[in-house]
mmCIF file of C-alpha atoms in Angstrom:
data_model
loop_
_atom_site.group_PDB
_atom_site.id
_atom_site.type_symbol
_atom_site.label_atom_id
_atom_site.label_comp_id
_atom_site.label_asym_id
_atom_site.label_seq_id
_atom_site.Cartn_x
_atom_site.Cartn_y
_atom_site.Cartn_z
ATOM 1 C CA MET Y 199 96.745 114.265 109.426
ATOM 2 C CA ARG Y 200 98.283 114.956 106.033
ATOM 3 C CA VAL Y 201 98.125 112.217 103.389
ATOM 4 C CA THR Y 202 100.503 112.420 100.422
ATOM 5 C CA LEU Y 203 100.233 110.049 97.487
ATOM 6 C CA LEU Y 204 103.832 109.189 96.670
ATOM 7 C CA GLY Y 205 102.994 106.437 94.186
ATOM 8 C CA THR Y 206 99.665 105.968 92.401
ATOM 9 C CA GLY Y 207 100.592 103.428 89.717
ATOM 10 C CA ASP Y 208 100.473 99.685 89.268
ATOM 11 C CA THR Y 209 103.407 97.311 88.925
ATOM 12 C CA THR Y 210 104.850 99.007 85.799
ATOM 13 C CA GLY Y 211 103.838 102.587 86.535
ATOM 14 C CA THR Y 212 102.877 105.324 84.065
ATOM 15 C CA PRO Y 213 104.675 106.157 81.886
ATOM 16 C CA THR Y 214 105.709 102.539 81.520
ATOM 17 C CA VAL Y 215 109.339 101.938 80.569
ATOM 18 C CA GLY Y 216 109.687 101.454 76.817
ATOM 19 C CA CYS Y 217 106.029 102.201 76.120
ATOM 20 C CA GLY Y 218 104.875 104.700 73.524
ATOM 21 C CA CYS Y 219 101.133 104.200 73.952
ATOM 22 C CA ASP Y 220 98.899 107.276 73.843
ATOM 23 C CA THR Y 221 98.420 107.246 77.618
ATOM 24 C CA CYS Y 222 102.128 107.075 78.412
ATOM 25 C CA GLU Y 223 102.803 109.817 75.849
ATOM 26 C CA ARG Y 224 100.045 111.941 77.385
ATOM 27 C CA ALA Y 225 101.610 111.515 80.841
ATOM 28 C CA ARG Y 226 104.925 112.735 79.441
ATOM 29 C CA GLU Y 227 103.210 115.741 77.836
ATOM 30 C CA LEU Y 228 101.483 116.630 81.105
ATOM 31 C CA GLY Y 229 104.640 116.070 83.135
ATOM 32 C CA VAL Y 230 102.867 113.715 85.545
ATOM 33 C CA GLU Y 231 103.814 110.309 86.844
ATOM 34 C CA ARG Y 232 102.244 107.302 88.492
ATOM 35 C CA SER Y 233 105.111 105.486 90.149
ATOM 36 C CA ARG Y 234 104.708 102.261 92.095
ATOM 37 C CA PHE Y 235 102.320 102.440 95.051
ATOM 38 C CA ALA Y 236 103.145 104.197 98.319
ATOM 39 C CA VAL Y 237 101.265 106.541 100.661
ATOM 40 C CA HIS Y 238 102.798 108.881 103.247
ATOM 41 C CA VAL Y 239 100.754 109.859 106.317
ATOM 42 C CA GLU Y 240 102.053 112.653 108.527
ATOM 43 C CA ASN Y 241 100.744 113.269 112.030
ATOM 44 C CA GLY Y 242 100.984 117.026 112.463
ATOM 45 C CA ARG Y 243 100.322 116.766 116.202
ATOM 46 C CA THR Y 244 103.327 114.558 116.951
ATOM 47 C CA GLY Y 245 105.599 115.344 114.013
ATOM 48 C CA GLU Y 246 105.782 111.641 113.147
ATOM 49 C CA SER Y 247 105.029 110.069 109.799
ATOM 50 C CA LEU Y 248 103.964 106.661 108.533
ATOM 51 C CA LEU Y 249 104.674 105.071 105.150
ATOM 52 C CA ILE Y 250 102.131 102.630 103.758
ATOM 53 C CA ASP Y 251 103.930 100.205 101.440
ATOM 54 C CA LEU Y 252 107.539 100.492 100.340
ATOM 55 C CA SER Y 253 107.682 101.168 96.635
ATOM 56 C CA PRO Y 254 110.724 100.204 94.560
ATOM 57 C CA ASP Y 255 110.566 103.895 93.574
ATOM 58 C CA PHE Y 256 111.243 104.875 97.217
ATOM 59 C CA ARG Y 257 114.373 106.897 96.471
ATOM 60 C CA SER Y 258 112.891 109.024 93.691
ATOM 61 C CA GLN Y 259 109.638 109.501 95.597
ATOM 62 C CA PHE Y 260 111.366 110.952 98.648
ATOM 63 C CA LEU Y 261 113.698 113.078 96.529
ATOM 64 C CA THR Y 262 110.784 114.439 94.497
ATOM 65 C CA HIS Y 263 108.132 115.102 97.132
ATOM 66 C CA ASP Y 264 108.442 117.371 100.147
ATOM 67 C CA VAL Y 265 107.735 114.836 102.888
ATOM 68 C CA PRO Y 266 109.887 113.650 105.800
ATOM 69 C CA LEU Y 267 111.306 110.160 105.979
ATOM 70 C CA PRO Y 268 108.926 107.859 107.851
ATOM 71 C CA ASP Y 269 109.198 106.918 111.506
ATOM 72 C CA ALA Y 270 107.423 103.622 110.782
ATOM 73 C CA ALA Y 271 106.095 101.653 107.818
ATOM 74 C CA LEU Y 272 103.260 99.263 106.979
ATOM 75 C CA VAL Y 273 103.296 96.499 104.368
ATOM 76 C CA THR Y 274 99.985 95.330 102.909
ATOM 77 C CA HIS Y 275 101.273 92.311 100.959
ATOM 78 C CA ILE Y 276 104.423 90.787 99.523
ATOM 79 C CA HIS Y 277 104.260 91.746 95.836
ATOM 80 C CA PHE Y 278 107.473 93.493 94.839
ATOM 81 C CA ASP Y 279 105.855 96.819 93.941
ATOM 82 C CA HIS Y 280 104.652 97.155 97.538
ATOM 83 C CA LEU Y 281 107.633 95.700 99.410
ATOM 84 C CA ASP Y 282 110.940 95.899 97.603
ATOM 85 C CA GLY Y 283 111.598 99.531 98.450
ATOM 86 C CA LEU Y 284 112.442 98.313 101.944
ATOM 87 C CA GLY Y 285 115.997 97.778 100.723
ATOM 88 C CA ASN Y 286 116.330 101.565 100.827
ATOM 89 C CA ALA Y 287 116.370 101.339 104.630
ATOM 90 C CA TYR Y 288 120.037 100.424 104.354
ATOM 91 C CA ARG Y 289 122.068 103.387 105.703
ATOM 92 C CA VAL Y 290 119.007 105.678 105.583
ATOM 93 C CA PHE Y 291 117.452 104.764 108.951
ATOM 94 C CA ASP Y 292 118.882 104.114 112.374
ATOM 95 C CA ASP Y 293 115.803 102.025 113.110
ATOM 96 C CA LEU Y 294 112.626 101.506 111.088
ATOM 97 C CA PRO Y 295 109.708 99.672 112.699
ATOM 98 C CA VAL Y 296 107.809 97.786 109.991
ATOM 99 C CA HIS Y 297 104.273 96.598 110.744
ATOM 100 C CA ALA Y 298 102.654 93.678 108.911
ATOM 101 C CA THR Y 299 100.240 90.836 109.566
ATOM 102 C CA GLY Y 300 101.299 87.610 111.221
ATOM 103 C CA GLU Y 301 98.567 85.547 109.544
ATOM 104 C CA VAL Y 302 100.136 82.610 107.689
ATOM 105 C CA ASP Y 303 99.296 82.493 103.987
ATOM 106 C CA PRO Y 304 98.459 78.919 102.919
ATOM 107 C CA VAL Y 305 99.986 79.616 99.490
ATOM 108 C CA THR Y 306 103.390 80.781 100.718
ATOM 109 C CA GLU Y 307 103.235 79.039 104.118
ATOM 110 C CA GLU Y 308 104.517 82.301 105.536
ATOM 111 C CA SER Y 309 102.991 85.487 106.874
ATOM 112 C CA VAL Y 310 103.666 88.905 105.389
ATOM 113 C CA ALA Y 311 105.708 89.696 108.498
ATOM 114 C CA GLY Y 312 107.607 86.415 108.148
ATOM 115 C CA THR Y 313 108.411 87.068 104.502
ATOM 116 C CA ILE Y 314 109.821 90.488 105.381
ATOM 117 C CA ARG Y 315 112.020 88.977 108.118
ATOM 118 C CA ARG Y 316 113.351 86.299 105.787
ATOM 119 C CA LYS Y 317 113.832 88.472 102.713
ATOM 120 C CA TYR Y 318 115.417 91.380 104.565
ATOM 121 C CA ASP Y 319 117.250 89.557 107.334
ATOM 122 C CA TYR Y 320 120.403 91.532 106.449
ATOM 123 C CA LEU Y 321 118.751 94.830 107.434
ATOM 124 C CA ASP Y 322 119.578 95.098 111.121
ATOM 125 C CA ARG Y 323 117.999 98.571 111.119
ATOM 126 C CA VAL Y 324 114.546 97.101 110.417
ATOM 127 C CA THR Y 325 112.377 95.712 113.216
ATOM 128 C CA VAL Y 326 109.304 93.749 112.087
ATOM 129 C CA HIS Y 327 106.145 93.798 114.222
ATOM 130 C CA ASP Y 328 103.384 91.189 113.733
ATOM 131 C CA HIS Y 329 99.691 92.090 113.986
ATOM 132 C CA ASP Y 330 96.459 90.146 113.729
ATOM 133 C CA PRO Y 331 94.110 91.212 110.929
ATOM 134 C CA MET Y 332 91.437 93.655 112.175
ATOM 135 C CA ALA Y 333 93.283 94.200 115.470
ATOM 136 C CA PRO Y 334 93.960 97.916 116.082
ATOM 137 C CA PHE Y 335 97.401 99.127 117.106
ATOM 138 C CA ARG Y 336 99.052 102.507 117.646
ATOM 139 C CA THR Y 337 101.973 103.859 115.648
ATOM 140 C CA CYS Y 338 103.109 107.434 115.005
ATOM 141 C CA GLY Y 339 100.322 108.574 117.316
ATOM 142 C CA LEU Y 340 97.701 107.120 114.957
ATOM 143 C CA ASN Y 341 95.304 104.196 115.288
ATOM 144 C CA VAL Y 342 95.900 101.652 112.538
ATOM 145 C CA ARG Y 343 94.528 98.277 111.522
ATOM 146 C CA PHE Y 344 94.946 95.871 108.648
ATOM 147 C CA VAL Y 345 91.701 94.641 107.068
ATOM 148 C CA PRO Y 346 91.546 91.514 104.874
ATOM 149 C CA VAL Y 347 90.678 92.085 101.223
ATOM 150 C CA ASP Y 348 90.578 89.858 98.120
ATOM 151 C CA HIS Y 349 93.738 89.637 95.961
ATOM 152 C CA PRO Y 350 94.130 85.973 94.994
ATOM 153 C CA PRO Y 351 96.150 83.879 95.311
ATOM 154 C CA LEU Y 352 97.949 85.773 98.108
ATOM 155 C CA LEU Y 353 96.685 87.214 101.357
ATOM 156 C CA CYS Y 354 96.408 90.975 101.079
ATOM 157 C CA TYR Y 355 95.135 93.713 103.363
ATOM 158 C CA GLY Y 356 93.635 97.147 103.213
ATOM 159 C CA VAL Y 357 94.470 99.694 105.871
ATOM 160 C CA VAL Y 358 92.476 102.021 108.111
ATOM 161 C CA VAL Y 359 94.327 104.968 109.675
ATOM 162 C CA GLU Y 360 92.571 107.187 112.207
ATOM 163 C CA ASP Y 361 93.689 110.148 114.290
ATOM 164 C CA PRO Y 362 92.460 109.451 117.845
ATOM 165 C CA GLU Y 363 92.422 113.169 118.678
ATOM 166 C CA THR Y 364 90.649 114.641 115.640
ATOM 167 C CA GLY Y 365 88.716 111.611 114.380
ATOM 168 C CA ALA Y 366 90.158 112.030 110.857
ATOM 169 C CA LYS Y 367 90.044 108.753 108.927
ATOM 170 C CA CYS Y 368 91.816 107.501 105.823
ATOM 171 C CA SER Y 369 90.845 104.127 104.340
ATOM 172 C CA LEU Y 370 92.920 102.256 101.748
ATOM 173 C CA THR Y 371 91.442 99.271 99.993
ATOM 174 C CA GLY Y 372 94.823 97.756 99.206
ATOM 175 C CA ASP Y 373 95.121 95.635 96.061
ATOM 176 C CA THR Y 374 91.762 93.944 95.845
ATOM 177 C CA SER Y 375 88.841 92.779 93.796
ATOM 178 C CA TYR Y 376 85.369 94.120 94.561
ATOM 179 C CA GLY Y 377 84.815 91.020 96.723
ATOM 180 C CA ILE Y 378 85.972 92.640 99.966
ATOM 181 C CA PRO Y 379 84.588 90.804 103.028
ATOM 182 C CA GLU Y 380 81.694 92.472 104.829
ATOM 183 C CA ALA Y 381 83.642 92.856 108.082
ATOM 184 C CA SER Y 382 86.370 94.709 106.209
ATOM 185 C CA ARG Y 383 83.830 96.945 104.481
ATOM 186 C CA ALA Y 384 82.452 97.810 107.906
ATOM 187 C CA ALA Y 385 85.962 98.803 109.043
ATOM 188 C CA LEU Y 386 86.632 100.883 105.924
ATOM 189 C CA VAL Y 387 83.297 102.729 106.073
ATOM 190 C CA ASP Y 388 82.813 106.510 106.352
ATOM 191 C CA PRO Y 389 86.348 107.733 105.613
ATOM 192 C CA ASP Y 390 87.317 111.338 105.076
ATOM 193 C CA LEU Y 391 89.561 110.020 102.297
ATOM 194 C CA LEU Y 392 89.273 106.701 100.452
ATOM 195 C CA LEU Y 393 92.176 105.457 98.359
ATOM 196 C CA ALA Y 394 90.691 102.741 96.175
ATOM 197 C CA ASP Y 395 92.339 100.331 93.744
ATOM 198 C CA GLY Y 396 90.859 101.110 90.318
ATOM 199 C CA ILE Y 397 93.413 99.609 87.980
ATOM 200 C CA VAL Y 398 91.509 99.953 84.672
ATOM 201 C CA PRO Y 399 88.109 101.014 83.333
ATOM 202 C CA ALA Y 400 85.473 98.303 83.137
ATOM 203 C CA SER Y 401 85.726 98.360 79.340
ATOM 204 C CA ALA Y 402 89.201 96.808 79.632
ATOM 205 C CA ALA Y 403 87.760 93.612 81.132
ATOM 206 C CA ARG Y 404 86.782 92.350 77.703
ATOM 207 C CA ARG Y 405 90.487 92.147 76.866
ATOM 208 C CA HIS Y 406 91.389 90.163 79.996
ATOM 209 C CA PRO Y 407 91.607 86.378 79.492
ATOM 210 C CA LEU Y 408 89.280 85.949 82.486
ATOM 211 C CA GLY Y 409 87.078 88.918 81.660
ATOM 212 C CA GLY Y 410 85.508 90.524 84.695
ATOM 213 C CA LYS Y 411 83.623 89.611 87.875
ATOM 214 C CA HIS Y 412 81.158 91.090 90.330
ATOM 215 C CA HIS Y 413 78.929 92.600 87.650
ATOM 216 C CA ASP Y 414 76.426 95.292 88.574
ATOM 217 C CA ASP Y 415 72.771 95.250 87.542
ATOM 218 C CA ASP Y 416 73.711 96.546 84.103
ATOM 219 C CA GLY Y 417 76.354 93.873 83.588
ATOM 220 C CA VAL Y 418 79.326 96.189 84.195
ATOM 221 C CA PRO Y 419 82.250 94.313 85.790
ATOM 222 C CA ARG Y 420 83.420 95.732 89.097
ATOM 223 C CA THR Y 421 86.461 93.415 89.092
ATOM 224 C CA PHE Y 422 89.083 93.163 86.356
ATOM 225 C CA GLY Y 423 90.059 89.498 86.083
ATOM 226 C CA THR Y 424 90.242 88.341 89.690
ATOM 227 C CA LYS Y 425 92.642 90.655 91.544
ATOM 228 C CA HIS Y 426 91.760 94.330 91.107
ATOM 229 C CA MET Y 427 88.741 96.592 90.946
ATOM 230 C CA THR Y 428 87.727 98.406 87.825
ATOM 231 C CA ARG Y 429 87.165 102.150 87.988
ATOM 232 C CA GLU Y 430 83.432 101.479 88.115
ATOM 233 C CA GLY Y 431 83.831 98.937 90.909
ATOM 234 C CA ALA Y 432 85.975 101.315 92.950
ATOM 235 C CA LEU Y 433 83.432 104.098 92.568
ATOM 236 C CA ASP Y 434 80.571 101.784 93.547
ATOM 237 C CA LEU Y 435 82.545 100.794 96.634
ATOM 238 C CA ALA Y 436 83.196 104.456 97.461
ATOM 239 C CA ALA Y 437 79.467 105.155 97.323
ATOM 240 C CA GLU Y 438 78.747 102.154 99.529
ATOM 241 C CA LEU Y 439 81.370 103.263 102.072
ATOM 242 C CA ASP Y 440 80.036 106.838 102.019
ATOM 243 C CA ALA Y 441 83.506 108.283 101.434
ATOM 244 C CA ASP Y 442 83.783 112.063 101.720
ATOM 245 C CA ARG Y 443 86.543 112.112 99.104
ATOM 246 C CA THR Y 444 87.764 109.350 96.818
ATOM 247 C CA ARG Y 445 90.968 109.009 94.828
ATOM 248 C CA LEU Y 446 91.582 106.032 92.584
ATOM 249 C CA VAL Y 447 95.088 104.593 92.795
ATOM 250 C CA HIS Y 448 97.140 101.598 91.623
ATOM 251 C CA LEU Y 449 96.314 102.731 88.093
ATOM 252 C CA ALA Y 450 97.591 101.042 84.918
ATOM 253 C CA HIS Y 451 98.475 102.697 81.624
ATOM 254 C CA TYR Y 452 95.608 100.777 79.994
ATOM 255 C CA TYR Y 453 93.189 103.654 80.528
ATOM 256 C CA PRO Y 454 92.431 105.431 77.235
ATOM 257 C CA ALA Y 455 94.452 108.644 77.045
ATOM 258 C CA ASP Y 456 91.334 110.824 77.115
ATOM 259 C CA GLU Y 457 90.202 109.164 80.369
ATOM 260 C CA ALA Y 458 93.503 108.446 82.078
ATOM 261 C CA PHE Y 459 93.899 111.779 83.872
ATOM 262 C CA ALA Y 460 90.261 112.635 84.550
ATOM 263 C CA GLU Y 461 88.735 112.825 88.016
ATOM 264 C CA PRO Y 462 88.959 111.002 90.365
ATOM 265 C CA LEU Y 463 92.074 109.243 89.060
ATOM 266 C CA ALA Y 464 95.090 110.266 91.161
ATOM 267 C CA VAL Y 465 98.627 111.161 90.143
ATOM 268 C CA ASP Y 466 101.769 111.231 92.251
ATOM 269 C CA GLY Y 467 102.223 114.131 94.616
ATOM 270 C CA GLU Y 468 98.631 114.828 95.568
ATOM 271 C CA ALA Y 469 98.268 115.779 99.243
ATOM 272 C CA TYR Y 470 95.210 115.964 101.492
ATOM 273 C CA ASP Y 471 94.768 117.441 104.945
ATOM 274 C CA LEU Y 472 92.188 115.515 106.986
#
């Protein structure tokens, strides 16, 4: 199972359009990018591949990185930076199965799967498949399940992908605060590779109108505002889950330039064989 990080940035990416901050300038100097979030998982046994989230940067990601077009896709939630790349399915695919949860969100009164059907009803090449949270299913020869996480006000899900033949496991937290339910933590545990939302360092929480949440014993916030983990929260979660390897993703340009490209913060194009 080969995992390629096509997009490792938050909703604006790094460099951010029109931004001349030190971090965006440093990214330009290094020639690296953090485009909007997407992960490609290739099953070497079957030759099939799976795309987790459909970034609005879909076109440039697949032109830039040496990965095949997916045979199926997953959508973790309905925010545009994770969904709106689905429009690229037009004329690119003969058929693209898209997997999402059928759980109805009380805020939108619609499930993730239902939103995709409504928003992309003109894409006759897309077939949407509903799944219950935590229920395993098979796609591209891999065992997959959506696990509920905490990204208020919308329902959002992490993902567990396992190779039934080799036992290789990749866990993605999805967009989430540190307040991931215990049942989901149990599903995410012991991955060969953990991709964890670590949008900013904990020091940035003092500049958020809501500050931070889920403080550790030293008062360090593991959640930035209410929706995303801090770097410190993501690393604490990685230790709790006993991850063999951890990469922080969904990263904002609000990291100080001297910290923004240090380990274990990911950049686009990284690939891992599990």
